């Protein structure tokens, strides 16, 4: 379900891969090996005048009873909570690897896996964003969630969800305003394009 990912690419590399035309002088990014929900991260979005930008947003929508940091691709264009964001506030989340843990019975060690796409660093995760008023600061922030879908053949033995990774040819269409939201771009990544490595375990 993508609760962690790695981002090592710097702002110049992100701008190059996602064709960002903004001035990067005010953007400061440190590489992060274990990006977690609640942290501030760079996403690629459409800014004023239709210009593509790198924006710093908080990962996850903090509600009184839960923390939503992923959105299901199935029916997202009709889901009450996500519909408006998917129609008008789509974004792309740069990542160099995704971490996932296998489902195990409680008390047993969960195996940790790293998922990468060779020769695509960074790759683009489909995301949505929306404004959120931080109750601690009383300030409005932009927060984002990553989209997940059905697992491919590699992911099926590990987890029942797979982060939705966009094809580079689809970046422009995914970010562009459209009369109909681009549900057709939320495809399952072919297993042949991924490499999965088991890297550790932890007690669940």
Short mmCIF file of N, CA, C and O in Angstrom, two decimals, residues 73 149-150 162-167 169-170 173 182-190:
data_model
loop_
_atom_site.label_atom_id
_atom_site.label_comp_id
_atom_site.label_asym_id
_atom_site.label_seq_id
_atom_site.Cartn_x
_atom_site.Cartn_y
_atom_site.Cartn_z
N UNK A 73 -7.27 3.39 -6.50
CA UNK A 73 -7.54 3.82 -7.88
C UNK A 73 -8.94 3.42 -8.34
O UNK A 73 -9.57 4.12 -9.13
N UNK A 149 -3.29 0.49 -6.57
CA UNK A 149 -4.19 -0.35 -7.35
C UNK A 149 -3.95 -1.83 -7.10
O UNK A 149 -3.29 -2.21 -6.12
N UNK A 150 -4.47 -2.64 -7.98
CA UNK A 150 -4.31 -4.08 -7.86
C UNK A 150 -2.84 -4.45 -8.04
O UNK A 150 -2.10 -3.80 -8.78
N UNK A 162 -0.66 -2.38 -4.88
CA UNK A 162 0.58 -1.93 -5.51
C UNK A 162 0.46 -0.44 -5.80
O UNK A 162 -0.57 0.02 -6.32
N UNK A 163 1.48 0.30 -5.46
CA UNK A 163 1.52 1.73 -5.78
C UNK A 163 1.37 1.94 -7.28
O UNK A 163 1.97 1.22 -8.08
N UNK A 164 0.56 2.91 -7.66
CA UNK A 164 0.32 3.19 -9.08
C UNK A 164 1.44 4.06 -9.61
O UNK A 164 1.57 5.23 -9.23
N UNK A 165 2.24 3.49 -10.51
CA UNK A 165 3.38 4.19 -11.08
C UNK A 165 3.05 4.54 -12.53
O UNK A 165 2.65 3.68 -13.31
N UNK A 166 3.20 5.81 -12.87
CA UNK A 166 2.84 6.29 -14.19
C UNK A 166 3.91 6.00 -15.21
O UNK A 166 5.11 6.00 -14.90
N UNK A 167 3.48 5.78 -16.44
CA UNK A 167 4.41 5.68 -17.56
C UNK A 167 4.93 7.10 -17.86
O UNK A 167 4.15 8.06 -17.87
N UNK A 169 5.55 8.58 -20.50
CA UNK A 169 4.83 9.21 -21.61
C UNK A 169 3.50 9.80 -21.16
O UNK A 169 2.89 10.60 -21.89
N UNK A 170 3.03 9.42 -19.97
CA UNK A 170 1.73 9.87 -19.49
C UNK A 170 1.81 11.03 -18.50
O UNK A 170 0.77 11.53 -18.05
N UNK A 173 -0.17 14.24 -19.72
CA UNK A 173 -1.61 14.07 -19.71
C UNK A 173 -2.14 13.96 -18.28
O UNK A 173 -3.23 14.48 -17.98
N UNK A 182 -8.33 11.38 -15.98
CA UNK A 182 -7.59 10.34 -16.70
C UNK A 182 -7.49 9.01 -15.95
O UNK A 182 -6.40 8.53 -15.63
N UNK A 183 -8.64 8.39 -15.72
CA UNK A 183 -8.65 7.10 -15.04
C UNK A 183 -7.85 6.06 -15.82
O UNK A 183 -7.22 5.16 -15.25
N UNK A 184 -7.85 6.19 -17.14
CA UNK A 184 -7.19 5.20 -18.00
C UNK A 184 -5.67 5.17 -17.80
O UNK A 184 -5.01 4.21 -18.22
N UNK A 185 -5.12 6.19 -17.17
CA UNK A 185 -3.67 6.22 -16.93
C UNK A 185 -3.27 5.47 -15.67
O UNK A 185 -2.08 5.24 -15.43
N UNK A 186 -4.25 5.08 -14.85
CA UNK A 186 -3.95 4.39 -13.59
C UNK A 186 -3.85 2.89 -13.85
O UNK A 186 -4.65 2.10 -13.39
N UNK A 187 -2.82 2.52 -14.57
CA UNK A 187 -2.62 1.13 -14.97
C UNK A 187 -1.79 0.37 -13.94
O UNK A 187 -1.08 0.96 -13.13
N UNK A 188 -1.86 -0.95 -14.03
CA UNK A 188 -1.00 -1.81 -13.22
C UNK A 188 0.36 -1.89 -13.89
O UNK A 188 0.45 -2.21 -15.08
N UNK A 189 1.42 -1.60 -13.16
CA UNK A 189 2.76 -1.64 -13.72
C UNK A 189 3.12 -3.08 -14.10
O UNK A 189 3.00 -3.99 -13.26
N UNK A 190 3.56 -3.33 -15.33
CA UNK A 190 3.97 -4.68 -15.71
C UNK A 190 5.09 -5.20 -14.82
O UNK A 190 6.05 -4.48 -14.52
#
